[in-house]
Each structure stands twice: as structure tokens, then as C-alpha cells.
Coordinates of C-alpha atoms in Angstrom, one line a residue:
M1 CA -0.2 -0.1 -0.2
G2 CA 1.4 3.1 -1.0
V3 CA 2.4 6.2 1.0
P4 CA -0.3 8.8 0.1
P5 CA 0.6 12.6 -0.9
R6 CA 0.8 14.7 1.9
P7 CA 0.4 18.5 2.0
F8 CA 3.2 20.6 3.3
R9 CA 2.2 24.4 4.4
H10 CA 4.9 25.8 2.4
W11 CA 7.8 24.5 -0.3
G12 CA 10.2 24.9 2.2
R13 CA 9.0 21.3 3.8
A14 CA 8.6 19.6 0.5
A15 CA 12.1 21.1 0.0
V16 CA 13.9 19.3 3.3
Q17 CA 11.9 16.5 2.7
I18 CA 13.3 15.7 -0.3
M19 CA 16.9 17.1 0.5
R20 CA 16.8 14.1 3.5
D21 CA 15.9 11.5 1.0
E22 CA 19.0 12.4 -0.8
G23 CA 21.3 12.2 1.9
V24 CA 22.0 15.8 2.5
E25 CA 23.0 16.5 5.8
I26 CA 24.2 20.0 5.8
A27 CA 23.4 23.5 3.5
F28 CA 25.7 26.6 2.9
G29 CA 24.1 29.6 2.6
C30 CA 23.7 33.5 3.1
P31 CA 20.3 33.9 4.8
G32 CA 17.8 36.1 3.6
A33 CA 13.8 36.6 4.0
A34 CA 13.1 35.2 0.6
L35 CA 14.8 31.6 2.0
L36 CA 12.6 31.9 5.5
P37 CA 10.7 28.6 4.6
L38 CA 13.8 26.7 3.8
Y39 CA 15.3 27.7 7.1
A40 CA 11.9 27.4 8.9
A41 CA 11.6 23.8 7.9
M42 CA 15.3 22.7 8.2
E43 CA 14.9 23.5 12.2
E44 CA 11.3 21.9 12.5
A45 CA 12.0 18.5 10.6
G46 CA 15.7 18.2 12.0
G47 CA 18.5 16.2 10.6
I48 CA 20.0 19.1 8.3
E49 CA 22.2 21.6 9.6
H50 CA 22.6 25.1 8.1
L51 CA 25.8 26.6 8.0
P52 CA 25.8 30.3 7.5
V53 CA 28.6 32.1 5.2
R54 CA 29.4 35.5 4.7
H55 CA 30.1 35.5 1.0
E56 CA 27.8 33.8 -1.7
E57 CA 30.7 32.3 -3.6
A58 CA 32.0 30.7 -0.2
A59 CA 28.8 28.8 -0.2
A60 CA 29.2 27.3 -3.6
H61 CA 32.8 26.2 -2.8
M62 CA 31.7 24.9 0.9
A63 CA 29.0 22.8 -0.8
D64 CA 31.4 21.6 -3.5
G65 CA 33.9 20.7 -0.9
W66 CA 31.2 18.8 0.9
A67 CA 30.4 17.1 -2.3
R68 CA 33.8 15.8 -3.0
T69 CA 34.1 14.4 0.5
S70 CA 30.8 12.6 0.8
G71 CA 30.4 11.3 -2.6
K72 CA 26.5 12.9 -2.0
V73 CA 25.0 16.1 -3.8
G74 CA 26.3 19.1 -2.2
V75 CA 23.4 21.9 -1.4
A76 CA 24.0 26.0 -1.3
A77 CA 21.1 28.7 -0.5
V78 CA 21.2 32.3 -1.0
A79 CA 18.9 35.0 -1.4
A80 CA 19.0 35.8 -5.0
G81 CA 19.9 39.9 -4.3
P82 CA 22.6 41.6 -6.5
G83 CA 25.5 39.5 -4.2
A84 CA 24.0 36.5 -5.5
A85 CA 25.8 37.1 -9.1
R86 CA 28.9 35.9 -6.8
L87 CA 27.8 32.2 -7.2
V88 CA 28.5 32.2 -11.1
T89 CA 32.4 31.7 -10.1
G90 CA 31.7 28.8 -7.5
L91 CA 29.3 27.2 -10.1
Y92 CA 31.8 27.5 -12.9
A93 CA 34.4 25.7 -10.7
A94 CA 31.9 23.0 -9.8
Q95 CA 30.9 22.9 -13.5
Q96 CA 34.6 22.3 -14.4
D97 CA 35.4 19.6 -12.1
A98 CA 32.1 17.7 -12.6
V99 CA 30.8 18.3 -9.1
P100 CA 27.3 17.7 -8.2
L101 CA 25.5 20.7 -6.6
V102 CA 22.3 21.8 -6.1
C103 CA 21.9 25.6 -5.6
L104 CA 18.7 27.1 -4.0
T105 CA 18.3 30.9 -4.8
G106 CA 15.2 32.7 -2.9
R107 CA 14.1 35.7 -4.9
E108 CA 12.3 38.6 -3.4
G109 CA 8.5 38.5 -4.5
A110 CA 6.6 41.5 -5.1
G111 CA 4.0 40.5 -2.8
P112 CA 0.1 41.7 -3.2
G113 CA -0.7 45.4 -2.9
S114 CA 2.7 46.2 -4.3
G115 CA 1.6 46.9 -7.7
G116 CA 4.3 44.7 -8.9
R117 CA 7.1 46.6 -7.4
L118 CA 10.1 45.1 -5.8
R119 CA 10.5 46.1 -2.0
H120 CA 14.2 47.0 -2.8
A121 CA 13.8 48.2 -6.7
G122 CA 16.7 50.5 -6.2
F123 CA 18.6 47.1 -6.1
R124 CA 17.3 45.0 -8.7
P125 CA 18.8 41.5 -8.5
P126 CA 20.5 40.4 -11.9
D127 CA 19.0 37.8 -14.3
L128 CA 20.6 34.9 -12.3
L129 CA 19.2 32.4 -15.0
R130 CA 20.9 34.2 -17.7
L131 CA 24.3 34.4 -15.7
A132 CA 23.8 30.5 -14.6
G133 CA 22.8 29.1 -17.6
A134 CA 26.2 28.9 -19.3
V135 CA 27.8 27.0 -16.0
T136 CA 25.1 24.7 -14.9
K137 CA 23.4 21.6 -16.4
R138 CA 20.2 23.4 -15.6
A139 CA 19.0 26.7 -14.4
E140 CA 15.2 27.1 -13.6
R141 CA 12.8 29.8 -12.0
I142 CA 9.7 28.2 -10.6
E143 CA 6.8 30.1 -10.9
D144 CA 4.0 27.3 -10.0
P145 CA 4.4 25.9 -6.4
A146 CA 3.0 22.8 -7.7
R147 CA 6.1 22.5 -9.8
I148 CA 8.4 22.8 -6.6
P149 CA 8.8 18.9 -5.4
G150 CA 9.4 17.6 -9.1
A151 CA 11.9 20.1 -9.6
F152 CA 14.0 19.3 -6.7
R153 CA 13.9 15.8 -7.5
E154 CA 15.1 16.5 -11.1
A155 CA 17.7 18.8 -9.6
F156 CA 19.5 16.2 -7.7
R157 CA 19.0 13.8 -10.6
I158 CA 20.3 15.8 -13.3
A159 CA 23.1 16.9 -11.1
R160 CA 24.1 13.4 -10.6
D161 CA 23.6 11.7 -14.1
G162 CA 26.4 11.3 -16.5
R163 CA 28.6 14.0 -16.1
P164 CA 27.9 15.8 -12.9
G165 CA 27.6 19.2 -12.2
P166 CA 25.6 22.0 -10.7
V167 CA 22.1 22.8 -10.9
L168 CA 20.5 26.0 -9.7
I169 CA 16.7 26.7 -8.7
D170 CA 15.1 29.7 -8.4
V171 CA 12.2 30.2 -5.9
P172 CA 10.6 33.7 -5.6
A173 CA 9.6 34.4 -2.1
D174 CA 5.7 34.7 -2.9
L175 CA 5.3 31.1 -3.1
A176 CA 6.0 30.9 0.4
A177 CA 2.5 30.9 1.6
A178 CA 1.2 28.3 -1.1
E179 CA 0.0 24.8 0.2
I180 CA 1.5 22.0 -2.1
V181 CA 1.4 18.5 -2.2
Y182 CA 4.5 16.1 -2.2
D183 CA 4.1 12.6 -3.2
A184 CA 6.8 10.4 -1.1
E185 CA 6.6 7.5 -3.6
R186 CA 8.0 9.4 -6.4
T187 CA 10.9 10.4 -4.9
A188 CA 13.6 9.8 -7.1
E189 CA 16.1 6.7 -6.1
S190 CA 19.5 7.7 -4.8
G191 CA 22.5 7.9 -7.1
F192 CA 24.9 8.4 -4.3
R193 CA 28.8 8.1 -5.5
P194 CA 30.8 7.6 -2.2
P195 CA 34.4 8.3 -2.3
Q196 CA 36.4 4.9 -3.7
A197 CA 38.1 2.6 -0.7
G198 CA 41.8 3.8 -0.4
T199 CA 43.7 6.0 1.9
R200 CA 42.8 9.5 3.3
R201 CA 45.4 11.6 1.0
A202 CA 44.1 9.3 -1.7
A203 CA 40.8 10.8 -1.3
A204 CA 42.3 14.2 -1.1
E205 CA 43.7 14.0 -4.6
R206 CA 40.5 12.6 -5.9
A207 CA 38.6 15.6 -4.1
A208 CA 41.4 18.0 -5.9
P209 CA 42.5 16.8 -9.3
A210 CA 45.6 17.9 -10.6
R211 CA 45.8 20.1 -13.2
D212 CA 49.7 20.8 -13.2
T213 CA 52.1 18.4 -13.4
R214 CA 55.3 20.8 -12.8
P215 CA 57.1 19.5 -9.7
A216 CA 56.0 20.9 -6.1
P217 CA 57.6 23.4 -4.4
A218 CA 59.6 21.8 -1.6
A219 CA 57.8 23.3 1.1
V220 CA 54.7 22.1 0.0
A221 CA 56.5 18.8 -0.3
E222 CA 57.6 19.3 3.5
I223 CA 54.5 20.5 4.8
A224 CA 52.8 17.4 3.2
D225 CA 55.3 14.9 4.9
A226 CA 54.7 16.7 8.2
F227 CA 51.3 15.8 8.5
G228 CA 51.7 12.2 6.8
P229 CA 49.8 10.0 4.3
D230 CA 46.3 10.3 6.0
A231 CA 45.6 14.1 6.1
Y232 CA 43.1 15.4 3.6
V233 CA 45.2 18.2 1.9
V234 CA 43.0 21.0 0.2
S235 CA 45.3 23.2 -2.1
G236 CA 45.8 25.6 -4.9
A237 CA 49.7 25.4 -5.0
V238 CA 51.3 23.6 -7.6
G239 CA 51.8 20.1 -7.2
A240 CA 50.4 16.5 -7.2
Y241 CA 47.5 17.9 -4.7
A242 CA 46.7 20.8 -6.6
R243 CA 43.6 21.9 -8.5
S244 CA 42.6 25.2 -10.2
G245 CA 40.1 27.9 -8.9
P246 CA 39.4 31.2 -8.1
P247 CA 41.2 33.3 -5.7
G248 CA 40.6 31.8 -2.1
W249 CA 38.5 28.8 -2.8
E250 CA 40.5 26.8 -0.4
V251 CA 39.4 28.2 3.1
P252 CA 35.7 27.5 2.2
A253 CA 36.3 24.1 0.4
A254 CA 38.4 22.9 3.3
I255 CA 35.1 23.9 5.5
G256 CA 33.1 21.5 3.6
V257 CA 35.5 18.7 3.6
R258 CA 35.3 19.3 7.1
K259 CA 32.0 19.1 7.9
A260 CA 31.5 15.7 5.4
L261 CA 34.3 14.4 7.5
D262 CA 32.6 15.2 10.8
S263 CA 29.2 14.2 9.5
R264 CA 30.1 10.3 9.0
G265 CA 32.5 10.4 12.4
E266 CA 35.9 11.1 11.3
R267 CA 36.3 13.9 13.8
D268 CA 40.2 12.7 14.2
A269 CA 40.8 13.0 10.4
E270 CA 43.3 16.2 9.6
V271 CA 42.4 18.8 7.1
V272 CA 45.7 21.0 5.5
V273 CA 45.0 23.7 3.8
V274 CA 48.1 25.0 1.6
V275 CA 47.5 27.9 -0.1
D276 CA 49.8 31.0 -1.5
G277 CA 50.0 34.0 0.3
H278 CA 48.5 36.3 -2.6
G279 CA 45.3 34.5 -2.8
W280 CA 43.9 33.5 0.5
P281 CA 42.7 36.8 2.0
F282 CA 40.0 36.6 -0.9
M283 CA 37.7 35.0 1.2
A284 CA 39.5 34.9 4.3
E285 CA 36.2 35.9 6.0
E286 CA 35.0 32.4 6.1
L287 CA 37.3 32.0 9.1
A288 CA 35.1 33.6 10.9
A289 CA 32.0 30.8 10.0
A290 CA 34.8 28.4 10.5
A291 CA 35.6 29.3 14.1
R292 CA 31.9 29.9 15.3
H293 CA 31.0 26.7 13.9
E294 CA 33.9 24.6 15.2
V295 CA 35.7 23.4 12.2
P296 CA 39.1 23.1 12.7
F297 CA 42.0 22.6 10.0
V298 CA 45.7 23.8 9.5
L299 CA 46.2 26.6 7.2
I300 CA 49.5 27.1 5.5
T301 CA 50.2 30.0 3.4
L302 CA 53.4 30.4 1.5
T303 CA 54.6 33.9 0.6
P304 CA 56.5 33.9 -2.5
P305 CA 59.7 35.5 -2.3
G306 CA 59.5 39.2 -3.8
Q307 CA 55.8 39.7 -2.6
D308 CA 55.2 42.7 -0.2
T309 CA 54.5 41.0 3.4
D310 CA 53.5 44.4 5.0
F311 CA 50.5 45.3 3.1
T312 CA 48.7 42.3 5.1
D313 CA 50.0 40.6 8.3
P314 CA 48.3 37.1 7.8
V315 CA 48.7 36.2 11.6
K316 CA 47.1 39.4 13.1
L317 CA 44.2 38.8 10.2
V318 CA 43.3 35.5 11.7
E319 CA 43.4 36.3 15.1
A320 CA 40.6 38.9 14.1
Y321 CA 38.5 36.0 13.7
G322 CA 39.3 34.6 16.4
C323 CA 42.2 32.0 15.6
A324 CA 45.5 31.6 16.0
G325 CA 48.4 31.7 14.1
R326 CA 52.4 31.5 14.1
H327 CA 55.0 33.0 11.4
L328 CA 57.7 30.6 10.3
A329 CA 60.7 32.3 8.4
G330 CA 61.6 29.5 5.2
P331 CA 63.1 27.8 3.9
A332 CA 62.6 26.3 7.6
D333 CA 64.5 24.0 9.8
P334 CA 63.3 20.4 9.3
A335 CA 62.9 20.3 13.2
E336 CA 61.4 23.6 13.5
L337 CA 58.8 22.9 10.8
R338 CA 58.1 19.9 12.8
S339 CA 57.7 21.9 15.9
V340 CA 55.4 24.7 14.6
T341 CA 53.4 21.8 12.8
E342 CA 52.5 19.7 16.2
W343 CA 51.7 23.1 17.7
A344 CA 49.4 23.8 14.8
R345 CA 47.8 20.1 14.8
K346 CA 47.3 20.4 18.5
E347 CA 45.9 23.8 18.8
A348 CA 43.7 22.9 15.8
V349 CA 42.1 20.1 18.0
S350 CA 41.7 21.8 21.0
T351 CA 40.3 24.8 19.9
R352 CA 38.0 23.4 17.1
R353 CA 39.1 26.2 14.9
P354 CA 41.1 27.1 12.0
V355 CA 45.2 27.8 12.9
L356 CA 47.5 29.1 10.5
I357 CA 51.0 28.7 9.9
E358 CA 52.6 31.5 7.4
V359 CA 56.0 30.4 5.7
R360 CA 57.8 33.7 5.0
P361 CA 60.8 33.6 2.9
V362 CA 64.0 35.3 4.3

């Protein structure tokens, strides 16, 4: 005997039920009024955590890191205001590396009695469908509330099937009060593709496919050896564990990796971020989110020779976000490198926050 279709008071509850059926355990996003139905449904239903981000692009990179590590579809949710255009960079990165993502944008509606005018007409949001169409497998705007359950089921299927990639769904706030019917029997079967068996470092290589075959700098090799073969390395540096990406992608991606490891009980697994000293400040504000939500990892910045080190002090910057850090003059003595590395590893475990090691040229 089948399960009868169930009415939901708003689309958020149907979306959350489908996300739970798909194995989603966390959504990364920027809070906004248009997404209140989704936030309320996640709180009421339980089982899905929401990690708020500071930057829309970071939501896509976090969901990317989570998907690479968990083998499931990552979810990002942001309000579709002017800042939502920043999603395009993260969606493009996921498309290039075949990472399955479902990105939900909540668009502000005109509402009754408004004469069709947006409440913030002076800050009219961009046409996300046009922007995202070229970097997603599908970009769809929902106008009929009855379409929402089917659109969500299709989004997860499309994100997984064939060559995986990102899908975007845009939902207006006007649909929040609409009652819809969700048929649980029609939920698409899960297409989970968990990572293949192997060492943790091998998993990290799959999570960050190499795109540069030049030899890794000596500092990268030394640091990797200091952490051992079981560390999950997230890196934009040149070498065997590198992948391409926009400046600063490594920090939010590491947050997604860390949350995926925690969700499957691997709280003792180490996450190490190796990034050049120029790029990482672009999304360094996500360290505040990591500190608040207890997301530990070791962040190692490599300042290239000749780069101005007086413009930004990385240690002071991470301290402003509630994290700890130390300078290390390079090339470092192996014993000194081991000492600082051990400090960082212990500090990350004890504080449950990111810890920085800045390697500066001498």
C-alpha cells in the first residue's frame, strides 16, 4: 500500500524532505527573507544543518568540498539579491571539475498590494538564470508552487547523472504561503557515489584533481610529509595535490571537507589547507564562520619571494577572526617545521578552530 501524498504548508518542507531523502546533511548559504521557509523547515524537521556564510561564492565552494568528500550532492542556498551573482564563479568551478551541486536561490517577490514593485527596487537583482545558464547543467525559475517537488527531485537527478555538475533553482518568496502536495513515492532513487576505498590522501587527490604536472615547491612537499599520508590536503598550490580555482577557494572548500568528515564520524581526520599568500585573503572572512561553527583545520600560507609582506599580516588577520597563527621563516629548518606543525595540529584539535602557519621567505 503506497504512501498517500502529503500536503505541506510551504515549499520549504517539501524541499527539506527531498534533501533528507537524498542524504543531504548540511546546507551552506547566506540567510535572507526569501529563504525563511527553507530555514524554518530545516529547524522544524531536523536532520539538516545550516551553516551561514559571509560570501555567496563561498557557499558554492563549501558545498563543493562537502560533495567531493561525501560522494553526495552538495547544497548551497542564498538569497537572490545583487550579491547572488557571485555564485557564478563557484558554479563554474563545480562545472569544470564535474562536482554535483544543487544551488537554491530565494528571490524576493513583489507581494500583494505592491503594484508589482519590488521592495528594494533600487537594488534590482541580476538575471541569475541568464548568468548561471552557461555554467550549470540546468537553471530554472519556479513560478508554479506545484512544480517545486518535481523540480527538486529533477535537480538532484540531473546533478548526479552523466557527467555530474551544478543545477540552480530560483524560487520567489511569494510562494512561501502556498500549500503544495508532495508525493513521497515519486522521490527519485538515490544515486550516491561515495569515494572509492583508499587512503585519506588518495581521497584528497580525488577531491582536488591535479591540473599542473610541474614539480611541487619544496615547502609543499615538506609540509605534506609533516602531516603524514592520512591528511586531507586542500591546495591551490602547484603539485600533485593541486587543482585550479578562483582566488581564495581553498578556505571555504576546506570547511565543506571538514563538515563532511565530521558527519561520517571522522572527527580525528586532519584537514590541511596549503595556499599561496596572495590569494587566500579573498575569502578569509569565512574563517569567522569556521571559528563560530567549530570547523578545525590547519591553514598554511606560502608567501612567494618578492611579495610585499607588509600589506597584510596573516597572523593578525586570523586572530581578528578568533583563530591562532604563527610566522615561520622559510626555508625552515626541518626540526622547526615539525615543532610548529605539531603546535598547529594540537591547537586546531583543542580549539576546534582553524590555525594558521605563515611561511615567509627570508
